[in-house]
Structure formats: C-alpha cells, structure tokens
PDB file of C-alpha atoms in Angstrom:
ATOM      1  CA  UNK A   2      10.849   8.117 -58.337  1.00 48.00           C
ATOM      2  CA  UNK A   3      13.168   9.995 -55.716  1.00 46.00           C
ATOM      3  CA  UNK A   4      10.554  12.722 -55.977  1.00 48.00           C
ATOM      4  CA  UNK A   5       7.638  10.328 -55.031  1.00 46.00           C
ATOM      5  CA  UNK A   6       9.879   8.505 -52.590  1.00 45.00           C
ATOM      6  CA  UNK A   7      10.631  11.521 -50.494  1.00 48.00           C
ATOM      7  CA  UNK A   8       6.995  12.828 -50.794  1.00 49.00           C
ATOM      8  CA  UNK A   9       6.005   9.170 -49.099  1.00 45.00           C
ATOM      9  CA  UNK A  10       8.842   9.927 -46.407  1.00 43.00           C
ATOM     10  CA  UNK A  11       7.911  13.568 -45.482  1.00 44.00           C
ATOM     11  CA  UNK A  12       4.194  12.165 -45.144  1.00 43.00           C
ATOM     12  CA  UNK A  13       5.132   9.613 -42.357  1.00 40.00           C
ATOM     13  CA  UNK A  14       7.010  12.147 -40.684  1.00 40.00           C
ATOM     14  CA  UNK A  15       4.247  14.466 -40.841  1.00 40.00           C
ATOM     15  CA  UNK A  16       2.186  11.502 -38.998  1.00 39.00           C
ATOM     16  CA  UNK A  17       4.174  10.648 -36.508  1.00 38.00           C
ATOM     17  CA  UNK A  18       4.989  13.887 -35.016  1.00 38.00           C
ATOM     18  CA  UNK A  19       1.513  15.111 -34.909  1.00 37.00           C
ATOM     19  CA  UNK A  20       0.801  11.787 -32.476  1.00 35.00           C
ATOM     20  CA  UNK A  21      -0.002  13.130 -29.183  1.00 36.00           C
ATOM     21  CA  UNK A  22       3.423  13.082 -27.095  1.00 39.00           C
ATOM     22  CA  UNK A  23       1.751  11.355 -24.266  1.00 35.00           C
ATOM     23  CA  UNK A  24       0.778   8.147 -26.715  1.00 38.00           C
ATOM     24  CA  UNK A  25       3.955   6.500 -25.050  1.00 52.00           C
ATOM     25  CA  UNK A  26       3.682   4.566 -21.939  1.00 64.00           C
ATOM     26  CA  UNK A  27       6.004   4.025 -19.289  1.00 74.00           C
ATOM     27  CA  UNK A  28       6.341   1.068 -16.432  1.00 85.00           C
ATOM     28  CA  UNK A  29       6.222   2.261 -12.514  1.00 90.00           C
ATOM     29  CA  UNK A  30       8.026   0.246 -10.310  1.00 93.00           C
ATOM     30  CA  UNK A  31       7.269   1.514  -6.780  1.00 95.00           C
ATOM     31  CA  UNK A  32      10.374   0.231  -3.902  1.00 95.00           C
ATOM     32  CA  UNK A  33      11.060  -2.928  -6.354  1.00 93.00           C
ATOM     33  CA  UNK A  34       7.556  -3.752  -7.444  1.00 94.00           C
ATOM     34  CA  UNK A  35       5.905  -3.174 -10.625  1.00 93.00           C
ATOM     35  CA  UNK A  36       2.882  -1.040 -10.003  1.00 88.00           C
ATOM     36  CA  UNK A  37      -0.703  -2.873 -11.718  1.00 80.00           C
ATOM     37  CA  UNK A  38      -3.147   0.193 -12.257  1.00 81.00           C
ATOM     38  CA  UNK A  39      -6.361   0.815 -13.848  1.00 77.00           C
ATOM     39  CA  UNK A  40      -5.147   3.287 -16.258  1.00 85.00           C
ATOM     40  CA  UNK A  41      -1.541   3.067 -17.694  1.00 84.00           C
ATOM     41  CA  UNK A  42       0.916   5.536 -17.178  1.00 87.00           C
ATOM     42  CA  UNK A  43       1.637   8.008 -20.084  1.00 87.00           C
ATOM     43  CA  UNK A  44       4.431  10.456 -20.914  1.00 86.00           C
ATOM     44  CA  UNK A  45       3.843  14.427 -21.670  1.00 86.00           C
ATOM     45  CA  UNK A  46       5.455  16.809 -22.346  1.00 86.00           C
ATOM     46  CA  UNK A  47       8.421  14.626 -21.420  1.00 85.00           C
ATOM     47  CA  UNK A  48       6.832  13.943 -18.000  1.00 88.00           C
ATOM     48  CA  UNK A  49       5.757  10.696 -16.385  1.00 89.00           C
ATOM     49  CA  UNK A  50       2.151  11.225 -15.647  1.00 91.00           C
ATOM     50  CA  UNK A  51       0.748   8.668 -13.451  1.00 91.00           C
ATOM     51  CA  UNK A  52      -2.945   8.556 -12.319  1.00 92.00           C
ATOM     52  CA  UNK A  53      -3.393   9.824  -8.780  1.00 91.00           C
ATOM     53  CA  UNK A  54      -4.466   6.383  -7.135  1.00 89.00           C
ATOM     54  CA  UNK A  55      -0.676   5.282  -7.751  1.00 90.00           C
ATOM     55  CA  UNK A  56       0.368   7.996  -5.653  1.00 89.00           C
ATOM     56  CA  UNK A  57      -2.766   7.922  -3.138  1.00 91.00           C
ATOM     57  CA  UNK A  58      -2.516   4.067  -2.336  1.00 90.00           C
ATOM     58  CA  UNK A  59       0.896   3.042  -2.932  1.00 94.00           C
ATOM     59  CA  UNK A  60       2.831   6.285  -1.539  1.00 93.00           C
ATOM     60  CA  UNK A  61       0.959   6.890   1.653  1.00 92.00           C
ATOM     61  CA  UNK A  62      -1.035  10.056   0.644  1.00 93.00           C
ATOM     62  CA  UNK A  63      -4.363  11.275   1.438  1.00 92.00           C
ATOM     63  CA  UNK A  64      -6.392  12.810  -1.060  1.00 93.00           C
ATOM     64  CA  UNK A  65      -9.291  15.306  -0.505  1.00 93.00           C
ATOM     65  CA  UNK A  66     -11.234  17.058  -3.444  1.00 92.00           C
ATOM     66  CA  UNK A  67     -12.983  20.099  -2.925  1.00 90.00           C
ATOM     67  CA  UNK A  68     -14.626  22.435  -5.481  1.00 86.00           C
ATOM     68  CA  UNK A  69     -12.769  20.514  -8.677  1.00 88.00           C
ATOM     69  CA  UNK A  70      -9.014  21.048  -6.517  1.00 93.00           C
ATOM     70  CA  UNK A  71      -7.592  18.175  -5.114  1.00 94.00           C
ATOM     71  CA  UNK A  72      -4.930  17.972  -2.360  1.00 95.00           C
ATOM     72  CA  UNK A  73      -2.603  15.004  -1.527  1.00 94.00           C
ATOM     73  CA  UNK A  74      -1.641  15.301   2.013  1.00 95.00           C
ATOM     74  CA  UNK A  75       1.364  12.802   3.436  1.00 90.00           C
ATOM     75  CA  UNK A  76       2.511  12.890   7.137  1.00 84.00           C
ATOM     76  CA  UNK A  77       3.558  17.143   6.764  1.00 88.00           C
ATOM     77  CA  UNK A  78       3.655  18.156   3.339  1.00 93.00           C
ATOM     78  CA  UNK A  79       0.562  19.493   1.531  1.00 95.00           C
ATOM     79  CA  UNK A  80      -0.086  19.791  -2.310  1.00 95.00           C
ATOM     80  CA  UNK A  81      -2.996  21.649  -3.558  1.00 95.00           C
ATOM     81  CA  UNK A  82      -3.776  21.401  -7.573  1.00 94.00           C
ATOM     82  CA  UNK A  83      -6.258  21.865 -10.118  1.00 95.00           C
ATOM     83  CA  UNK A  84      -6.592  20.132 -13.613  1.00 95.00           C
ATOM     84  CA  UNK A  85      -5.361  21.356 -16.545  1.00 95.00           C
ATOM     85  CA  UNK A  86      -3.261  24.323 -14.290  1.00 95.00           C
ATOM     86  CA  UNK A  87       0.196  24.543 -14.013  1.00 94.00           C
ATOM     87  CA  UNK A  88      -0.096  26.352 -10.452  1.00 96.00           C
ATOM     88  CA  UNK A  89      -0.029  24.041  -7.323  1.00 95.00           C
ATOM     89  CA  UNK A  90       0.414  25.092  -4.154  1.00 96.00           C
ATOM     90  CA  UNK A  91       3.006  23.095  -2.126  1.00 95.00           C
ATOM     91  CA  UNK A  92       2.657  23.606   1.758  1.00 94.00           C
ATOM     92  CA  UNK A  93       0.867  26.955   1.471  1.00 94.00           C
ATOM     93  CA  UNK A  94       3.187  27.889  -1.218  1.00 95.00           C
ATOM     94  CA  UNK A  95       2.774  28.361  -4.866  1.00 96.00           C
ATOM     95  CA  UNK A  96       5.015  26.989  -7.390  1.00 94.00           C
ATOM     96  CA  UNK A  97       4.560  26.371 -11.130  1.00 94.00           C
ATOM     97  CA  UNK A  98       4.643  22.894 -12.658  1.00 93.00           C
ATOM     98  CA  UNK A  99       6.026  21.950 -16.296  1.00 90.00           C
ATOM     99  CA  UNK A 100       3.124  20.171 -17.267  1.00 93.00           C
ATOM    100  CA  UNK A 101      -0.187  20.307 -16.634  1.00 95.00           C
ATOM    101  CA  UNK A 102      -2.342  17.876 -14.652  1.00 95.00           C
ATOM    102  CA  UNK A 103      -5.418  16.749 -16.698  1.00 95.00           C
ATOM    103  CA  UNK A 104      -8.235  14.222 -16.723  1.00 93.00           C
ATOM    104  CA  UNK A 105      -8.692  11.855 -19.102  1.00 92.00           C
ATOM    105  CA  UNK A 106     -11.054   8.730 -18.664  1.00 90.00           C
ATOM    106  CA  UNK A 107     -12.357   9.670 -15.058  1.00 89.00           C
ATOM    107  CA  UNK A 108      -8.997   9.916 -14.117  1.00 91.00           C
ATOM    108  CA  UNK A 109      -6.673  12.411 -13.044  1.00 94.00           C
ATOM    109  CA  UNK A 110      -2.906  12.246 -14.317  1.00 94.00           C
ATOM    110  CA  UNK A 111      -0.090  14.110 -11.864  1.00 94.00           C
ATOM    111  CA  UNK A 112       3.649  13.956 -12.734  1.00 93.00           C
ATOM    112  CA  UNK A 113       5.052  11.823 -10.444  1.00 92.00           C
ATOM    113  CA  UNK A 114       8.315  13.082 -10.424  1.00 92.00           C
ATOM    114  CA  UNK A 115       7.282  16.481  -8.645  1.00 92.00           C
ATOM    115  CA  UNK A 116       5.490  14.326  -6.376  1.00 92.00           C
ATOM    116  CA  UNK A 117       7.248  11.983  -5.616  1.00 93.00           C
ATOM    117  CA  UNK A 118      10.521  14.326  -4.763  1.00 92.00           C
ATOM    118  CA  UNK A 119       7.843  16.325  -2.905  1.00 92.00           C
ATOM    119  CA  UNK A 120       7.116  13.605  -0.595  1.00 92.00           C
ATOM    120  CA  UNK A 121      10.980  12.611  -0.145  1.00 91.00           C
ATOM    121  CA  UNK A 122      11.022   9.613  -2.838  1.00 94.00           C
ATOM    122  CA  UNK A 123      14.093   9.351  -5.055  1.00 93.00           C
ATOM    123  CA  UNK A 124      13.008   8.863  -8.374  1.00 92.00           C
ATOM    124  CA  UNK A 125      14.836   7.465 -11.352  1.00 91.00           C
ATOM    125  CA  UNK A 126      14.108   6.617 -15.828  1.00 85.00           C
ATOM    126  CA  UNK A 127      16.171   4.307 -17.627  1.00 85.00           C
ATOM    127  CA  UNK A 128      14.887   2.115 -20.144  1.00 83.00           C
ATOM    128  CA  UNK A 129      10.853   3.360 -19.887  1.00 81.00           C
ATOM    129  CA  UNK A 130      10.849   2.474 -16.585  1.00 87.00           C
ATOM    130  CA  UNK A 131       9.708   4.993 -13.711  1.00 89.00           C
ATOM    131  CA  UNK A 132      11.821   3.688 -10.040  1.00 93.00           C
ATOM    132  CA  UNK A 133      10.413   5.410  -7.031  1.00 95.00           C
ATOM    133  CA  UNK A 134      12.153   4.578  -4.275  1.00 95.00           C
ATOM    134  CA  UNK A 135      11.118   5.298  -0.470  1.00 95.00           C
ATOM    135  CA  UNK A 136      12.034   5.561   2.707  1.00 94.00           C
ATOM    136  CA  UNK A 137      12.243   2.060   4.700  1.00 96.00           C
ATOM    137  CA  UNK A 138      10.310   1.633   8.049  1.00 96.00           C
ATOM    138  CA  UNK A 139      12.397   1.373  10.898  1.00 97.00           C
ATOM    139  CA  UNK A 140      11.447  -0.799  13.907  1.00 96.00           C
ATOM    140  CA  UNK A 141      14.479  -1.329  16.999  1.00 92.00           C
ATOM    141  CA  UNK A 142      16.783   0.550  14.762  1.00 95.00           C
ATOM    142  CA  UNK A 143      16.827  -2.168  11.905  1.00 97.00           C
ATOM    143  CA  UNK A 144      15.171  -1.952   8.366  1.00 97.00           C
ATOM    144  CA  UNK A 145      12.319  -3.432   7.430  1.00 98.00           C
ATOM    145  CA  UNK A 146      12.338  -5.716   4.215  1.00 97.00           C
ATOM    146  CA  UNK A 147       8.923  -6.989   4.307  1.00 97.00           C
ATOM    147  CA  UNK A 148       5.608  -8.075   6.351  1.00 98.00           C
ATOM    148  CA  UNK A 149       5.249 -12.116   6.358  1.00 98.00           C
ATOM    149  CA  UNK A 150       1.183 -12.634   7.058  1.00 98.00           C
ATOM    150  CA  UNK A 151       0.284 -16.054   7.681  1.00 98.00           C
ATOM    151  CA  UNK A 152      -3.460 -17.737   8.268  1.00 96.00           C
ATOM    152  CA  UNK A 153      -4.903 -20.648   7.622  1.00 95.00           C
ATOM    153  CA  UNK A 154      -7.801 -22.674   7.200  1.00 90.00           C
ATOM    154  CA  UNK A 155      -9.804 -25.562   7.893  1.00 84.00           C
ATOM    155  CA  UNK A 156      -7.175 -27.463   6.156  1.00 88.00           C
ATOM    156  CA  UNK A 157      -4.356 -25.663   4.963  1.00 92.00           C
ATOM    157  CA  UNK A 158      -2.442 -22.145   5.396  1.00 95.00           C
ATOM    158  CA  UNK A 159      -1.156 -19.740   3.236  1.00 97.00           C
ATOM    159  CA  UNK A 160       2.436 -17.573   3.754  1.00 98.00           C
ATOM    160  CA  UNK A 161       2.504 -14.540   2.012  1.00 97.00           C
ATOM    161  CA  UNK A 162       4.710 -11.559   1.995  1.00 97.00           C
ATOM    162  CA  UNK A 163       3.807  -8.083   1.893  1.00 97.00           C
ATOM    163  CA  UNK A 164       6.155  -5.561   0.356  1.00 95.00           C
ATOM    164  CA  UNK A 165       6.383  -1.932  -0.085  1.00 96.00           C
ATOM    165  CA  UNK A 166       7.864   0.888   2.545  1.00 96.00           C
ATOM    166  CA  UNK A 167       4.474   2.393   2.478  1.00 96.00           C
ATOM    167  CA  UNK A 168       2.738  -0.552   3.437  1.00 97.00           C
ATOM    168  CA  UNK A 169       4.863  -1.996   5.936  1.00 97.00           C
ATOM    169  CA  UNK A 170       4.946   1.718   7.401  1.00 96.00           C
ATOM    170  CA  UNK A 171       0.866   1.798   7.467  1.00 96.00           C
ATOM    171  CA  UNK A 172       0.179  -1.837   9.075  1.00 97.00           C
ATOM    172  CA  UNK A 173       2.839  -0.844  11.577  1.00 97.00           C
ATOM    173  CA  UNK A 174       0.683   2.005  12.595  1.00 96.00           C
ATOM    174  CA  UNK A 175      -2.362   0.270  12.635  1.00 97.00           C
ATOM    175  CA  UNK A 176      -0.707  -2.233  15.017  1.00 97.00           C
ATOM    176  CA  UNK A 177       1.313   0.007  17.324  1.00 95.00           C
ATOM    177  CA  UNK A 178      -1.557   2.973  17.854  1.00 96.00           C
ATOM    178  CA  UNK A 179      -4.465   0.470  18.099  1.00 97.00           C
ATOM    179  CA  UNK A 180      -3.004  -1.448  21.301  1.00 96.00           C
ATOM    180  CA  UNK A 181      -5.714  -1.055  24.052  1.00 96.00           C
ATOM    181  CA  UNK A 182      -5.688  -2.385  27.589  1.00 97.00           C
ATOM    182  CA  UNK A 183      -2.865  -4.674  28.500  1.00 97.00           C
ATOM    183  CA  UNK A 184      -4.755  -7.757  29.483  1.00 97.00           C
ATOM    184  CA  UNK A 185      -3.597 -11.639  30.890  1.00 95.00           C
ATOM    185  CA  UNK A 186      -3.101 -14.417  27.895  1.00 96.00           C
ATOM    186  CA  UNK A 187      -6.405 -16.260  27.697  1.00 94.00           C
ATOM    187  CA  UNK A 188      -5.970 -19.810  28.925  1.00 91.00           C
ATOM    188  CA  UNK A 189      -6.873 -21.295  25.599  1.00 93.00           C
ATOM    189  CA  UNK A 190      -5.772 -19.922  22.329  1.00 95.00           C
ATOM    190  CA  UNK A 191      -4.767 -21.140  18.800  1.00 94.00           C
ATOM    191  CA  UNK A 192      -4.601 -21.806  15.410  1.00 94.00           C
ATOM    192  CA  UNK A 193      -8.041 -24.018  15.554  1.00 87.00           C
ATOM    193  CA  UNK A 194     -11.146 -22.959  16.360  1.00 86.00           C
ATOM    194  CA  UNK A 195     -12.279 -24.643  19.315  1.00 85.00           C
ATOM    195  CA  UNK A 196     -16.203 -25.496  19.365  1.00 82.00           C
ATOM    196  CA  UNK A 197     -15.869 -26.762  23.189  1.00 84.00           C
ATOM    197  CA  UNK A 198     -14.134 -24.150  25.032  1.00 86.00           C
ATOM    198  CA  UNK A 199     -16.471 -20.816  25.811  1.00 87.00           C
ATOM    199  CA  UNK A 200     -13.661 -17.930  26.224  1.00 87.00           C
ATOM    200  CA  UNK A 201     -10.977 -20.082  23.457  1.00 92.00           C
ATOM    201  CA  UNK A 202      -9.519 -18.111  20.933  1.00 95.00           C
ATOM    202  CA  UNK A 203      -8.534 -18.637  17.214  1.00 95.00           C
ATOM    203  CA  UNK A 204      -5.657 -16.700  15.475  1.00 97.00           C
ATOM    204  CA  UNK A 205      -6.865 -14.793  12.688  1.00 96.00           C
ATOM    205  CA  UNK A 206      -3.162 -14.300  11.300  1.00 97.00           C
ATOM    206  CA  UNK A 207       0.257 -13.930  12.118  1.00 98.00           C
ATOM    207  CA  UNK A 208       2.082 -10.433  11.053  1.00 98.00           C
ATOM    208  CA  UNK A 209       6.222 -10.798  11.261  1.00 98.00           C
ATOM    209  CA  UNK A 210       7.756  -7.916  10.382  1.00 98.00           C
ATOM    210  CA  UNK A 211      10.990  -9.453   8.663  1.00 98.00           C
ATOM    211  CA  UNK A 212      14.914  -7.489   8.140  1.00 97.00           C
ATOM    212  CA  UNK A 213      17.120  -7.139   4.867  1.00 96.00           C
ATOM    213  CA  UNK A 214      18.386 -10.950   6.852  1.00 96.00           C
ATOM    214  CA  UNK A 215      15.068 -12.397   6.796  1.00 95.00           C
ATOM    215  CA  UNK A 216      15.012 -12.563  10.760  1.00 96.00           C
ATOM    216  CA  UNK A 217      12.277 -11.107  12.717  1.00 97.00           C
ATOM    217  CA  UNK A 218      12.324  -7.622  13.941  1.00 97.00           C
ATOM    218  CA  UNK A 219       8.766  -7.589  15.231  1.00 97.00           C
ATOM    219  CA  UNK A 220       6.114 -10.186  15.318  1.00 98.00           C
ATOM    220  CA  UNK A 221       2.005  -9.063  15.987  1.00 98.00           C
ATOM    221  CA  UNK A 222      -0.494 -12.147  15.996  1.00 98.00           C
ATOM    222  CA  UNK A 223      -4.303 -11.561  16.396  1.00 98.00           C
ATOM    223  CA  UNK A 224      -7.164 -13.568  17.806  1.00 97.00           C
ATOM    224  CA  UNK A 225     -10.394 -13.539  17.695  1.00 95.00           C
ATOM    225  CA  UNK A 226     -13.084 -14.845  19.848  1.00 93.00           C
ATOM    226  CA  UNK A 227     -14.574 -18.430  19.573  1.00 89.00           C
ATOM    227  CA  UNK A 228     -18.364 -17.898  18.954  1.00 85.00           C
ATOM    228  CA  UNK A 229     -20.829 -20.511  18.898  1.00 81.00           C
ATOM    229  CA  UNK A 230     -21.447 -20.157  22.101  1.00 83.00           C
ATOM    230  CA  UNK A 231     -24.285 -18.154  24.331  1.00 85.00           C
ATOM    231  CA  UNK A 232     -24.277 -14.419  25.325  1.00 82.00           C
ATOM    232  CA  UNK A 233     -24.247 -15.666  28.444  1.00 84.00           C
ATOM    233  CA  UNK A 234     -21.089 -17.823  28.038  1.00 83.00           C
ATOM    234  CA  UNK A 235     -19.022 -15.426  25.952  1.00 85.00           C
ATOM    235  CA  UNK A 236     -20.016 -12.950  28.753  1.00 88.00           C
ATOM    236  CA  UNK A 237     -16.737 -10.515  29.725  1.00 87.00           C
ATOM    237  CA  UNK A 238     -14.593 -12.183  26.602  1.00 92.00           C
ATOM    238  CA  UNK A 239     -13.508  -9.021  24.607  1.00 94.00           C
ATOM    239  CA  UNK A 240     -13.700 -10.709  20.756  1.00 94.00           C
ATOM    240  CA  UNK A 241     -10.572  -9.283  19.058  1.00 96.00           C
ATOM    241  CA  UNK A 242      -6.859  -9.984  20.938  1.00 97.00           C
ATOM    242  CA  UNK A 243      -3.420  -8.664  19.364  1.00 98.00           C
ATOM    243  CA  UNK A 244      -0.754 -10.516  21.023  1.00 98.00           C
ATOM    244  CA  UNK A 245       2.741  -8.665  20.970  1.00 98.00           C
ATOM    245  CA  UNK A 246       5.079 -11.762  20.010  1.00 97.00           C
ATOM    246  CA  UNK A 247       8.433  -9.913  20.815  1.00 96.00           C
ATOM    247  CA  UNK A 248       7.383  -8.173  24.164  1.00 96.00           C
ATOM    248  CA  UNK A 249       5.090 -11.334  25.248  1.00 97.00           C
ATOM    249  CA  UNK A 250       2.621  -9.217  25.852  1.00 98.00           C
ATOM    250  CA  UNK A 251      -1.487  -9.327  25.267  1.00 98.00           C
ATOM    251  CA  UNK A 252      -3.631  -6.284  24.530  1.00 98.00           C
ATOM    252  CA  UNK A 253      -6.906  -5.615  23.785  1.00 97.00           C
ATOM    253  CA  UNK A 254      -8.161  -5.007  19.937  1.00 97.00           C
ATOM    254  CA  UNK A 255     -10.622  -3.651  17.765  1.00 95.00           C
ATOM    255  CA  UNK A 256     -12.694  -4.901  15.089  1.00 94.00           C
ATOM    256  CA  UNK A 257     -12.268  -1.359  13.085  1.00 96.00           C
ATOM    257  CA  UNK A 258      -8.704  -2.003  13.688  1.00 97.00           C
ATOM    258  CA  UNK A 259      -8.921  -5.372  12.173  1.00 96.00           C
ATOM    259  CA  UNK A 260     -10.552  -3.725   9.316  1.00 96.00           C
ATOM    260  CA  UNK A 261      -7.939  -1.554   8.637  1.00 96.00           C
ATOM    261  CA  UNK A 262      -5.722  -4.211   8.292  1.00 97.00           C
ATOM    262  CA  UNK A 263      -7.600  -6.542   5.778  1.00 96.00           C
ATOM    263  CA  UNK A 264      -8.219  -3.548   3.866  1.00 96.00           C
ATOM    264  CA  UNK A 265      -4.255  -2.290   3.632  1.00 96.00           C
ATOM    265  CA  UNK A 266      -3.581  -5.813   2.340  1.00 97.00           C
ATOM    266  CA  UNK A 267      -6.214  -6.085   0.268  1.00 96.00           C
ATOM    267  CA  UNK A 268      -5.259  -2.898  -1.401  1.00 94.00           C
ATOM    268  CA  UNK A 269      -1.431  -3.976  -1.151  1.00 95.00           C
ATOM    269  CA  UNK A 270      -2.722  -7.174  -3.227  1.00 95.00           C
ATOM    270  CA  UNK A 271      -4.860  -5.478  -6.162  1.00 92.00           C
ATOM    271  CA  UNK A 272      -1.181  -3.271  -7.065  1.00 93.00           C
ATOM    272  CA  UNK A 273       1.208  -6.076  -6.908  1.00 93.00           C
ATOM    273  CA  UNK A 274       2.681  -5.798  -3.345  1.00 96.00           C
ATOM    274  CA  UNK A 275       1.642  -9.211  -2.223  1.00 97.00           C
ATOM    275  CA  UNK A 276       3.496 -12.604  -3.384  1.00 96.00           C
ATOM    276  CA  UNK A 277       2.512 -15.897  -1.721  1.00 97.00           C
ATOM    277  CA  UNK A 278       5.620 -17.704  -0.677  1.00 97.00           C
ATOM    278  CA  UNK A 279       3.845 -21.361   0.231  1.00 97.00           C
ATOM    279  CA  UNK A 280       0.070 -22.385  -0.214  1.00 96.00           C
ATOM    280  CA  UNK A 281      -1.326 -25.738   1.660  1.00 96.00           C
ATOM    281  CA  UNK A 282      -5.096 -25.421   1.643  1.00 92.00           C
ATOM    282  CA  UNK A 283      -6.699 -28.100   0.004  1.00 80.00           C
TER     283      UNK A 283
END
C-alpha cells in the first residue's frame, strides 16, 4: 500500500512540475489602478511578463515595429528588442535580459520589471500582485492626483475622474502645446447649445486638474461652435475654443486636438483609469 501510495505521489509531482512555469498569472496595478487587458499577465522564468499594450498605453511609450524588432520609445530612453532574444538594446546599448520576450496569441509578452525600471517606474510583488508606480505630473509646483472631466447632455451630466500619472501627464500636453492664438471671450457661451445665437458657443467638457487636497491646480474648458446656422452666419467663428480657467484666458483650438483628447480618455476608460463620481442624465 505505501508502495502504491508513494508511486501515486511521485506521479503528481511529476505533473505538476512539468506545467509550463508561466501557467501562473499575476494582477498589474499601474499608480493604484488595476490594469484590464486583453491578454492576462503570466509569470516566466520567475518574471512578470506583461503584453506590450500595458506598457504602450498605460506607461506613456511609443512603439514602432520594424523588420519583426520592436522599439518602445518614452520621452529619452530607447529600447530595441526582438522575440524570443534575450539581447535588447537600451539607448544604443546592448544588454542581456533574463528572460526572453515571446509571442503567444498575437501578442507580444515583455518583462515589465526591466521596463518599467527602464523608464524610471518603481516596481514592487507581494501577494501576486505587480505595483508600478510613476512619476506624478507636476503643474505650479503641486502634484497632480487626478483629471475631473465633466459634460453633459440634453438632460443630465456626468463627473468622472481620470487617474493615472501617465494620463494626466498626456492630456496636459495635449492642452498646454495645442493653445493657438489668444483670442477675446465670445459674447455668448455655455453649457447649452443655443439654436438662436449665430457665433454662441457650447462647452464640450470641463478638464480640472485636481491636487492630493482635491482643490484645483489647473482648470481647461472647451467649446465648440453652435452650428445650425448658415456659412454665411458662422462666417469668421473659429469652431473649437479652449478657455484657460486659471489664467482667464481664451485661445484658439483644434479639432485634431480635440481628438486627441477623446481618444486618451477613451483609452484611459477601456484599462480601468476612469471612475464616474456622479451621473444625472436621464
């Protein structure tokens, strides 16, 4: 009996360590936020390997493939790698990683440890959970906490809050570098759209950038151009407005500006970085 019992015992250890080592899955939690993906994160090799749109959308790098490499560019560090190669080359630089990128599913895997540290992120395990921590945007020498976006509709409005350093860092860009013209405050402009005033504008949302206090740092509204009105009428009426809350100022806009925006929080939205704080449409 001992004999058959330890024959039964060496057989399930047998099974479980021929299981692939990166059958485990670990939880990414990116400045506070569990990351949602499209493939799961697995561990190899005693590595977190992550698939490369965590690190593309939610740490701020740009990725580029060329002739089966790929390279992840953020602000001015480089990374250059191939799958299933341990050599990457790290701002014109070759190093040697512990485990090898690979594809699996249409996806590529990276260890986001290297990369992460690479870019400046602190990284941290306990408990199968991945923390990737980075650095905070600073605007007038405070920390930003989070975005609050606010819009409404025909009846209703929505208050949401965007989180993430990365985020927050992007939509700050898009604001700040985007600011055309300084121009006068129209005479007519608001939350409603306005069917009777030619030259009235609508705001198309309300961007506060809030502090660790939850009081406002920086505040960015845009509006946008009543329409239903002639060529004629709307004549000399640029159609997108960014109003700089803080400085009282008005500026001129763009519409691929605008879509910048809308698609930064749509993106922020699809990997968890969004949570709606009040909802009133009806």
């Amino acid at each position: 009996m001992k004999k058959v019992f330890s024959g039964i015992f060496l057989a399930m250890i047998l099974m479980l360590t021929s299981l692939p080592a990166y059958a485990a899955h670990s939880t990414i939690k990116i400045d506070g936020v569990v990351i949602t993906t499209d493939a799961a994160p697995e561990v190899k090799n005693n590595r977190t390997m992550v698939p490369l749109r965590v690190i593309s959308e939610n740490l701020g790098a740009t990725v580029n493939w060329t002739d089966s490499k790929v390279t992840l560019t953020n602000n001015k560090m480089q990374i250059t790698l191939k799958p299933n190669s341990n050599t990457v080359i790290k701002n014109g630089k070759t190093e040697l990683l512990d485990v090898k990128p690979y594809l699996k599913n249409n996806r590529l895997f990276v260890p986001i440890r290297f990369i992460a540290e690479t870019f400046g992120c602190q990284v941290n395990y306990q408990n199968s959970t991945v923390t990737v921590n980075t650095e905070p945007l600073v605007m007038n020498n405070v920390k930003v906490k989070a975005i609050q976006y606010e819009y409404h509709m025909t009846m209703g409005g929505v208050v949401q809050q965007i989180q993430g350093n990365t985020y927050n860092k992007a939509l700050s860009k898009v604001f700040t570098e985007n600011k055309g013209k300084i121009v006068d405050a129209p005479t007519n402009y608001s939350w409603q759209i306005n069917l009777d005033d030619p030259g009235s504008y609508y705001k198309l949302g309300q961007y506060n950038f809030m502090s660790h206090e939850n009081k406002s740092i920086q505040q960015f509204d845009l509006y946008s151009l009543n329409k239903p009105f002639s060529d004629e009428e709307l004549k000399g009426y640029p159609e997108v407005l960014i109003h700089d809350v803080t400085a009282d100022k008005w500026y001129l806009f763009t519409d691929k500006a605008l879509e910048s925006i809308n698609q930064l929080i749509n993106t922020a939205t699809n990997n968890g970085f969004v949570k709606v704080l009040s909802n009133t449409v009806v």
